[in-house]
Amino acid sequence: MQGDGAEHHGAAVLFGVDATDLSGNEMLANKLYDQIIFNFPHCGRKAGVKKNRDLLTKFFISCSKVLAQNGDIHVTLCKGQGGTPADHPVREWHNSWQVVAMAAKAGFILSTVVPFGSDQYSAYQCTGYRSQEKSFHVEGSLTHIFTRSLPLEMPKPLQLIGRITDMLALKKVPHAEDIRAHRDLLEQDVNHPTKILNKELVAFMEKRVALRCLKDMFSLVCDACSGSAYCCCSVPETVPYFLYSSNAELKQIGSNTSCTNQSSKLYLRPSLSYFTNDIIQRPDFTPGVMYVLNGLVFRKCLASQWNMPVYHEFMLLWGCETDKITEQMQMLMNTIDSAIAYIQTLIANKAMYSGKMNTETNTIFNSELTFHSNPHTENCTENFSCNYGDHIIGHINALSPGKIGNETGLLEVTLNLDLMAMCLLDIQDWRILWTPDDRFKQQFNTPQLRTFKLFSLYPPHYTHDVSFWVREGSIFDNLEFHMLAQRVSKGTILDIKLLDEFQNVNTGQTSLCYRIIYQSCDRALSYELASEMQLLLREELQNCFSVILR
C-alpha cells in the first residue's frame, strides 16, 4: 500500500520494520495488535524453501509477543507455497513452505484459508520478484489466517485415568469419595453435543413409552472379584481398563491377568451394563417402564481417531413379558431408528437454515442405522449390534430369563453417545469432544445440534519409527503399548502401525518395528515437541516392558 494512501485513512506508515523482531521496534513495542498482515513474505533473491520456512518461523514467534489474545495473523503466499490441501495444485510437502507447521512452533493454528483479494488494498502493486521491480504471479495465491492455540495438555479422560493409577502407585485404593471428586473432571457443559444428544434421545423415547431417568451414582472403579454378578473372568481382557499399581507389575502380568492376581482386581467400568443387576433389583423397578442411565465408561483401545478410551454411554433397560420379547425388541429397534432419523432431520434443517449445508460429507445424510445379529452368549438369548455407517455405535440384548422373574424378560440397550455425535455431526476425531477450546463450545451454545466446523485446519502430522527386541520368554502387550503411547504423547497420537515383526532363531528374541504418527486436532503441535515425545516414549518402553531398544 502506498504511504500517502495509508496515512489518508489514519494509518501510521513505518519503513524498515524487521518482521522477525516486531517487539524490538520502538514504535511497535508495548502494544498489542488485533491483526498482523504479512503479504508474500520472502527472503529475497533465489532463497530456497528452507530459508523461507525459517523466515516464517521467526515471524510467527515475533507475532506471539505483540498479538492480542484473540487476534489473528494473515499470511499470504503464492500458489502452492503453503503446502496445504487448499493449494491447487498441492506441492510435495518437502518442497513447500510448510506454513502450518512453522506457525505451530509459535503456538498458532490455521483457522481459515481464503483467496488473496488484492482489490482490498488500494493501489497495491505486487513487485519484488527475486528482489527486482518485476511483478510476480498472484493468481491462485491464498491468505492463511492463524489464531492462538491453547497450550498442549493431557486430555481430561487420560488425566483421570492417570490420577486413579497414581493412587494405586501410592498403595491407596480409591474410595467412593475419591472417585466422586475426580468425576467432576470429566463433567461436560450442559450445551456439549453429547448432553444435547442425550436430551434429544430421552425426549423422543418418552413420547412413545413410559420412561424413567436414573442418575449415575455408580462407582467408576469396579472390583472384578467382589462377588458381584460380573467377574473379570467373563469379560474379554482387552475391554476392561485394569489398573496396575506399578510398571514392574505390568511387566510381570503380561497378557494373562486373572482373578487370582489380587493387585489387579480393580478396573475402570467398561459399560453401564455392569450395573444391570443393581438396577433391576431395586424395590421400585417396574416391568413395562423403560429405565435410562447415562454415564462415563472406560476401555483400553488401540490409538485411533475413532477409538476412544473414555466415552458417554446411554443405556436403556426395559422389562417385558417373555413371550413378547422378540416383538418388543423389534419395536425398540424401530424406535431407535426413528430417533436417529429425527435427529438427522434436526441437523439437516439447521444446516439448511444457516446456509452451511456441507455437500461434500456423506456422514450425516447418506448413512442409515442398521442392526446385525450376533452369536448368542451365555447371558443373552438375542444379541444385535447397532451400526451407523461403518461404525458400531451400540448393542441391543435380550437377557436370559430369570433376571427379574421367569415370566418377565429384559431388553438392554447400550449406545456410545460420543461415537453417535461424531457420526451425526461430522466430527472426525474423538479428542475434539474433550477440547476446552471455546471455538468448539460456541458452535453448540444455542443449544442445538449442528454440523461441526473445524477451527484448526490441516494440522501437521509427524512420523516416527521405533524398533526393539522383546526379551526371550516375555510377552509384549500391543494394547498396553498403545495406551502407554497415548499417555506419553498427551493424546497427540493419530495412529500406530506395526511395520515389521521377525524372530531371531539364535536368540529366540522377537523384533518389532512400529510407525507412530503424531498429530493434534485442536492445538498447535510442532515437530520439535513431537520429537521430544518420541524420545520419552523410548525411555518409557524400557521402563514398562521387557524390551531392548534397537
XYZ file of C-alpha atoms in Angstrom:
550
model
C 0.000 0.000 0.000
C 1.388 3.435 -0.837
C 2.334 5.543 2.151
C 0.158 8.607 1.380
C -2.908 6.414 0.814
C -2.476 4.658 4.136
C -1.937 7.872 6.043
C -5.062 9.306 4.416
C -7.003 6.531 6.170
C -5.447 7.316 9.545
C -2.711 4.690 9.495
C 0.871 5.185 10.584
C 3.387 4.051 7.966
C 6.762 2.682 9.077
C 9.605 1.527 6.887
C 12.488 -0.791 7.661
C 10.440 -2.922 10.090
C 12.022 -6.298 10.855
C 9.159 -8.823 10.635
C 11.174 -11.289 12.702
C 11.536 -8.848 15.610
C 8.333 -6.816 15.873
C 8.650 -6.271 19.621
C 12.157 -4.870 19.071
C 10.804 -1.922 17.110
C 10.336 1.097 19.371
C 7.186 2.176 17.533
C 5.585 -1.271 17.831
C 6.744 -2.331 21.284
C 4.474 -2.322 24.349
C 1.360 -2.592 22.198
C -0.919 -5.483 21.308
C -2.431 -5.739 17.849
C -5.707 -7.357 16.792
C -4.397 -8.244 13.357
C -0.985 -8.660 11.759
C -0.751 -8.996 7.965
C 2.270 -10.219 6.030
C 1.645 -10.456 2.284
C 4.029 -12.588 0.224
C 6.943 -12.966 2.665
C 10.236 -13.907 1.036
C 13.908 -13.852 1.989
C 14.812 -12.342 -1.369
C 16.607 -13.455 -4.497
C 16.771 -17.231 -5.036
C 16.232 -18.242 -1.412
C 15.209 -21.874 -1.066
C 12.250 -23.252 0.840
C 14.314 -23.881 3.995
C 15.307 -20.229 4.343
C 11.732 -19.105 3.795
C 10.453 -21.605 6.346
C 12.947 -20.137 8.808
C 11.643 -16.656 7.971
C 8.068 -17.777 8.686
C 9.061 -19.405 11.977
C 10.812 -16.276 13.225
C 7.908 -14.113 12.066
C 5.323 -16.198 13.940
C 7.450 -16.209 17.103
C 7.757 -12.444 16.773
C 3.978 -12.108 16.362
C 3.326 -14.102 19.539
C 4.832 -11.220 21.532
C 2.695 -8.418 20.090
C -0.580 -10.121 19.073
C -3.687 -9.697 21.229
C -5.076 -12.880 22.790
C -7.977 -13.069 20.339
C -6.088 -11.521 17.436
C -5.198 -13.173 14.160
C -2.321 -13.288 11.685
C -2.801 -13.115 7.912
C -0.039 -14.623 5.781
C -0.494 -14.579 2.009
C 1.583 -16.965 -0.085
C 1.825 -17.675 -3.793
C 0.083 -20.687 -5.278
C 1.457 -23.925 -3.852
C 3.852 -22.383 -1.339
C 1.746 -23.060 1.784
C 1.816 -26.825 1.433
C -1.813 -27.358 2.485
C -4.618 -29.214 0.666
C -6.168 -25.788 -0.005
C -3.486 -25.195 -2.654
C -4.218 -26.210 -6.226
C -2.093 -27.911 -7.238
C -0.660 -29.188 -3.969
C 3.114 -29.281 -3.798
C 5.011 -32.136 -2.250
C 5.341 -31.474 1.485
C 9.136 -31.326 1.466
C 9.060 -28.802 -1.383
C 6.610 -26.383 0.296
C 6.995 -23.709 2.945
C 5.012 -25.839 5.419
C 3.317 -22.724 6.764
C 1.064 -24.552 9.267
C 3.985 -26.451 10.803
C 6.044 -23.255 11.041
C 3.170 -21.463 12.809
C 2.803 -24.368 15.251
C 6.301 -23.656 16.574
C 4.962 -20.353 17.912
C 1.689 -21.791 19.194
C -0.640 -20.862 16.328
C -3.182 -22.942 14.402
C -4.600 -22.349 10.944
C -8.227 -21.270 11.285
C -9.184 -20.081 7.797
C -7.849 -20.077 4.232
C -9.264 -17.619 1.667
C -8.200 -16.476 -1.822
C -5.995 -13.385 -1.708
C -8.003 -10.268 -2.543
C -5.598 -7.718 -3.968
C -8.561 -5.412 -4.650
C -8.825 -4.847 -0.901
C -5.585 -2.878 -0.981
C -5.795 0.451 -2.770
C -3.028 0.953 -5.363
C -1.471 -2.397 -4.419
C 1.449 -3.434 -6.608
C 2.993 -6.901 -6.487
C 6.670 -6.147 -7.074
C 9.794 -7.744 -5.726
C 10.163 -10.880 -7.825
C 13.672 -12.090 -6.932
C 14.376 -8.669 -5.310
C 13.585 -6.835 -8.566
C 10.903 -4.368 -9.606
C 9.426 -7.175 -11.674
C 5.977 -8.348 -10.561
C 5.221 -11.921 -9.561
C 2.168 -14.082 -10.129
C -0.624 -13.627 -7.577
C -3.155 -15.840 -9.376
C -4.165 -18.675 -7.085
C -2.440 -17.125 -4.078
C -4.019 -17.793 -0.688
C -4.305 -15.889 2.563
C -3.784 -18.119 5.596
C -5.381 -16.832 8.808
C -3.856 -18.061 12.063
C -5.093 -17.777 15.646
C -3.636 -18.699 19.002
C -3.812 -22.281 20.168
C -4.469 -23.391 23.713
C -1.403 -24.862 25.448
C -0.864 -28.554 24.778
C -2.226 -30.517 27.749
C -3.213 -34.082 28.537
C -6.849 -34.726 27.502
C -9.155 -34.879 30.504
C -10.004 -38.594 30.106
C -6.317 -39.527 30.233
C -5.853 -37.144 33.169
C -8.482 -39.019 35.178
C -7.010 -42.422 34.348
C -3.597 -41.112 35.390
C -4.872 -39.801 38.725
C -6.530 -43.087 39.636
C -3.419 -45.011 38.612
C -1.306 -42.663 40.758
C -3.457 -43.594 43.759
C -2.627 -47.247 43.235
C 1.065 -46.433 42.853
C 0.866 -44.966 46.360
C -0.821 -48.203 47.538
C -4.023 -46.265 48.052
C -7.228 -47.973 46.960
C -9.582 -45.335 45.519
C -12.617 -44.803 47.761
C -16.018 -43.584 46.622
C -15.197 -40.057 47.823
C -12.022 -40.000 45.735
C -13.873 -41.136 42.630
C -16.653 -38.596 43.098
C -14.057 -35.849 43.432
C -12.433 -36.863 40.155
C -15.732 -37.454 38.334
C -16.236 -33.682 38.102
C -13.079 -33.514 35.986
C -14.954 -35.126 33.101
C -18.262 -33.313 33.566
C -19.273 -31.708 30.268
C -21.020 -28.373 29.754
C -24.806 -28.507 29.561
C -24.542 -27.471 25.896
C -21.979 -30.122 24.986
C -23.191 -32.132 21.942
C -23.267 -35.418 23.893
C -25.501 -33.762 26.503
C -27.780 -32.356 23.806
C -27.887 -35.738 22.037
C -28.807 -37.491 25.284
C -31.580 -34.960 25.881
C -32.987 -35.405 22.362
C -32.980 -39.213 22.665
C -34.778 -39.120 26.024
C -37.356 -36.604 24.743
C -38.057 -38.788 21.699
C -38.302 -42.030 23.717
C -40.600 -40.729 26.448
C -43.226 -39.816 23.838
C -43.526 -43.494 22.946
C -43.081 -45.410 26.204
C -43.207 -44.822 29.959
C -39.686 -43.736 30.829
C -37.698 -43.036 33.996
C -34.244 -41.420 34.043
C -31.739 -42.637 36.629
C -28.875 -40.593 37.999
C -25.445 -42.157 37.649
C -24.290 -42.752 41.227
C -22.306 -45.904 40.454
C -18.576 -46.066 41.066
C -16.144 -45.528 38.222
C -13.848 -48.190 39.707
C -15.074 -51.785 39.984
C -13.709 -54.794 41.854
C -13.573 -57.750 39.482
C -13.626 -60.346 42.247
C -16.015 -58.753 44.705
C -18.631 -61.457 44.269
C -20.841 -59.285 42.063
C -22.787 -60.664 39.137
C -19.949 -59.903 36.752
C -16.351 -61.071 37.125
C -13.327 -60.209 35.053
C -13.079 -63.870 34.031
C -16.272 -63.474 31.988
C -15.133 -60.282 30.269
C -12.656 -60.184 27.367
C -9.478 -58.834 28.880
C -8.904 -56.343 26.091
C -12.073 -54.488 27.129
C -11.750 -53.516 30.833
C -9.170 -50.951 31.840
C -7.364 -52.951 34.549
C -5.346 -50.779 36.876
C -1.780 -51.772 37.699
C -0.003 -50.248 40.642
C 3.472 -50.146 39.083
C 5.421 -50.610 35.881
C 7.077 -53.681 37.388
C 3.675 -55.258 37.933
C 2.732 -54.501 34.338
C 5.851 -56.322 33.173
C 5.024 -59.366 35.307
C 1.370 -59.633 34.388
C 1.875 -59.692 30.606
C -1.336 -60.669 28.904
C -2.538 -63.305 31.367
C -4.302 -61.316 34.065
C -6.607 -63.466 36.195
C -8.764 -63.093 39.258
C -6.100 -64.795 41.341
C -3.847 -61.783 40.974
C -5.004 -59.694 43.945
C -3.284 -56.478 42.876
C -5.057 -56.441 39.500
C -8.619 -56.816 40.769
C -9.556 -53.194 40.178
C -10.656 -51.905 36.809
C -12.479 -48.890 35.396
C -16.017 -49.759 34.413
C -16.205 -50.746 30.723
C -20.008 -50.492 30.447
C -23.053 -49.359 32.402
C -24.485 -52.823 31.765
C -22.272 -53.985 34.634
C -24.857 -52.387 36.916
C -27.907 -54.012 35.327
C -28.410 -56.317 38.298
C -28.216 -53.409 40.735
C -30.945 -51.573 38.813
C -33.408 -54.432 38.331
C -33.092 -55.441 41.990
C -34.243 -52.021 43.153
C -37.580 -52.237 45.025
C -39.123 -49.662 42.683
C -38.101 -51.401 39.444
C -41.263 -51.792 37.358
C -41.560 -54.036 34.261
C -43.048 -52.104 31.363
C -41.201 -48.914 32.338
C -38.066 -48.070 30.359
C -35.125 -47.052 32.574
C -32.452 -44.722 31.184
C -28.931 -44.320 32.548
C -26.196 -42.114 31.089
C -22.598 -42.146 32.299
C -18.908 -42.455 31.530
C -17.329 -45.800 30.675
C -13.707 -46.740 30.025
C -11.860 -49.188 27.842
C -8.368 -49.925 26.648
C -8.193 -49.416 22.913
C -5.787 -49.046 20.042
C -4.717 -45.490 19.219
C -7.007 -44.119 16.528
C -9.097 -41.024 15.862
C -12.223 -43.213 16.166
C -11.185 -45.323 19.189
C -11.891 -43.521 22.450
C -10.604 -44.686 25.862
C -13.467 -42.860 27.603
C -16.959 -42.135 26.323
C -20.528 -41.463 27.440
C -22.771 -44.496 27.317
C -26.554 -44.319 27.023
C -28.229 -47.418 28.491
C -31.886 -48.492 28.305
C -33.408 -51.284 30.405
C -36.897 -52.463 29.595
C -38.696 -55.308 31.339
C -41.380 -57.024 29.242
C -43.296 -60.297 29.006
C -41.099 -63.224 27.984
C -43.374 -64.405 25.188
C -43.374 -60.898 23.660
C -39.664 -60.194 23.922
C -38.966 -60.632 20.182
C -41.847 -58.334 19.305
C -40.722 -55.741 21.849
C -37.141 -55.925 20.621
C -38.266 -55.133 17.078
C -40.314 -52.236 18.399
C -37.264 -50.972 20.282
C -35.098 -51.185 17.159
C -37.713 -49.229 15.180
C -37.877 -46.579 17.902
C -34.099 -46.122 17.968
C -34.031 -45.974 14.175
C -36.775 -43.318 14.181
C -34.964 -41.331 16.880
C -31.743 -41.216 14.849
C -33.673 -40.231 11.706
C -35.423 -37.463 13.667
C -32.099 -36.103 14.965
C -30.633 -36.270 11.451
C -33.537 -34.119 10.269
C -32.907 -31.564 13.020
C -29.255 -31.266 11.996
C -30.074 -31.066 8.281
C -32.700 -28.369 8.857
C -30.238 -26.361 10.925
C -27.635 -26.617 8.158
C -30.142 -25.504 5.507
C -31.412 -22.633 7.662
C -27.894 -21.323 8.311
C -26.869 -21.834 4.682
C -23.977 -24.083 5.729
C -25.036 -27.384 4.215
C -21.909 -29.464 3.641
C -22.480 -31.151 0.318
C -19.132 -32.962 0.466
C -19.799 -35.008 3.581
C -21.636 -38.295 3.287
C -21.624 -38.994 7.008
C -24.817 -37.216 8.003
C -27.225 -37.507 5.134
C -26.348 -40.801 3.461
C -25.748 -43.151 6.399
C -28.521 -45.322 7.776
C -28.945 -47.208 11.024
C -28.706 -50.979 10.612
C -28.912 -53.894 13.042
C -26.805 -57.045 12.724
C -27.460 -60.258 14.615
C -24.537 -61.638 16.636
C -23.953 -65.151 18.057
C -25.798 -65.763 21.334
C -23.816 -65.552 24.543
C -24.253 -67.212 27.915
C -26.370 -64.362 29.297
C -28.209 -63.324 26.114
C -30.871 -65.111 24.067
C -30.609 -62.483 21.316
C -27.802 -60.057 20.556
C -27.752 -57.332 17.894
C -25.141 -54.712 17.092
C -26.388 -51.255 16.157
C -24.399 -49.890 13.200
C -24.293 -46.373 11.804
C -22.430 -46.477 8.522
C -19.185 -48.354 9.192
C -19.286 -47.782 12.951
C -20.828 -49.935 15.677
C -22.497 -47.400 17.943
C -24.159 -49.834 20.358
C -25.753 -53.170 21.176
C -29.251 -54.487 21.894
C -29.508 -57.615 24.050
C -32.352 -59.802 25.195
C -31.097 -61.097 28.539
C -31.711 -64.665 29.615
C -34.959 -65.279 31.600
C -34.723 -65.283 35.359
C -33.112 -61.874 35.799
C -36.414 -60.390 37.004
C -38.697 -63.390 37.008
C -39.394 -66.413 34.860
C -42.298 -64.654 33.144
C -40.522 -61.345 32.592
C -37.807 -60.747 30.024
C -35.334 -57.881 29.935
C -34.141 -55.833 26.979
C -30.856 -53.968 27.381
C -29.583 -51.271 25.019
C -26.173 -49.620 25.234
C -25.265 -46.768 22.856
C -21.973 -44.903 22.512
C -23.129 -41.272 22.630
C -19.703 -39.892 21.727
C -19.449 -42.031 18.601
C -23.040 -41.167 17.658
C -22.217 -37.465 17.998
C -19.138 -37.889 15.819
C -21.125 -39.644 13.072
C -24.070 -37.254 13.173
C -22.100 -34.004 13.445
C -19.250 -34.924 11.087
C -16.595 -34.873 13.824
C -13.590 -36.869 12.632
C -11.624 -37.209 15.873
C -12.814 -38.215 19.371
C -10.369 -35.787 21.012
C -12.403 -32.835 19.686
C -15.231 -33.834 22.049
C -12.935 -33.184 25.019
C -11.342 -29.937 23.872
C -11.731 -26.973 26.255
C -11.436 -24.586 23.300
C -14.256 -22.040 23.188
C -14.291 -22.272 19.394
C -15.781 -25.735 19.813
C -18.162 -24.857 22.634
C -19.558 -21.783 20.890
C -20.801 -23.908 17.985
C -23.348 -25.596 20.277
C -24.252 -22.828 22.732
C -27.793 -22.424 21.324
C -28.162 -25.366 22.416
C -28.788 -27.182 19.137
C -27.081 -29.975 17.262
C -25.363 -28.816 14.098
C -22.625 -29.924 11.740
C -19.240 -29.300 13.338
C -16.963 -26.727 11.706
C -13.226 -27.259 12.078
C -11.356 -24.457 13.815
C -7.903 -25.991 13.257
C -7.352 -26.677 9.557
C -4.806 -29.101 8.114
C -2.912 -29.760 11.365
C 0.585 -31.058 10.586
C 1.497 -34.651 11.372
C 4.898 -36.108 12.163
C 6.000 -39.687 11.592
C 8.445 -41.554 13.846
C 9.503 -45.201 13.975
C 10.639 -47.258 16.941
C 12.205 -50.733 16.864
C 13.070 -53.053 19.732
C 13.721 -56.643 20.766
C 11.260 -58.393 23.061
C 13.287 -60.417 25.542
C 13.064 -64.179 25.262
C 10.209 -65.633 27.326
C 8.452 -62.250 27.635
C 5.070 -61.313 26.200
C 4.679 -57.899 24.598
C 1.177 -56.487 25.094
C 0.308 -54.467 21.977
C -2.734 -52.865 23.630
C -0.725 -51.716 26.652
C 1.838 -50.224 24.269
C -0.871 -48.164 22.541
C -2.182 -46.893 25.879
C 1.335 -46.034 27.075
C 1.998 -44.116 23.870
C -1.229 -42.135 24.293
C -0.287 -41.107 27.829
C 3.302 -40.159 26.959
C 2.180 -38.135 23.938
C -0.591 -36.324 25.832
C -3.129 -37.841 23.470
C -1.487 -36.496 20.308
C -1.054 -39.845 18.540
C -3.192 -40.208 15.438
C -2.190 -43.745 14.530
C 0.196 -46.594 15.381
C 1.007 -49.371 12.919
C 3.153 -52.469 13.243
C 5.526 -52.270 10.276
C 7.664 -55.345 10.797
C 7.983 -58.398 13.036
C 10.513 -61.226 12.921
C 12.181 -63.664 15.302
C 15.902 -64.291 15.733
C 16.219 -68.081 15.640
C 19.528 -67.956 17.500
C 18.460 -65.831 20.498
C 14.716 -66.534 20.483
C 14.034 -62.788 20.684
C 11.306 -61.144 18.625
C 11.917 -57.837 16.852
C 9.053 -55.359 16.453
C 9.021 -52.136 14.484
C 6.181 -49.626 14.932
C 5.366 -46.468 12.978
C 3.802 -43.705 15.079
C 2.020 -40.650 13.647
C 1.700 -37.624 15.921
C -0.993 -35.017 15.279
C -3.141 -32.727 17.414
C -6.610 -31.967 16.060
C -7.221 -28.843 18.162
C -3.854 -27.465 19.327
C -0.510 -26.479 17.877
C 1.982 -29.356 17.768
C 5.485 -28.696 16.473
C 7.981 -31.168 15.053
C 10.331 -30.452 17.949
C 7.699 -31.264 20.564
C 6.686 -34.461 18.753
C 10.360 -35.494 18.687
C 10.629 -34.928 22.442
C 7.579 -37.137 22.978
C 9.127 -39.850 20.834
C 12.307 -39.812 22.934
C 10.240 -40.029 26.122
C 8.279 -42.936 24.679
C 11.531 -44.801 24.009
C 12.511 -44.330 27.654
C 9.132 -45.459 28.979
C 9.158 -48.508 26.718
C 12.192 -49.822 28.578
C 10.659 -48.987 31.956
C 7.282 -50.608 31.294
C 8.128 -53.565 29.061
C 10.814 -56.219 28.918
C 12.387 -54.914 25.708
C 15.759 -53.823 24.319
C 15.697 -50.787 22.023
C 17.348 -51.116 18.658
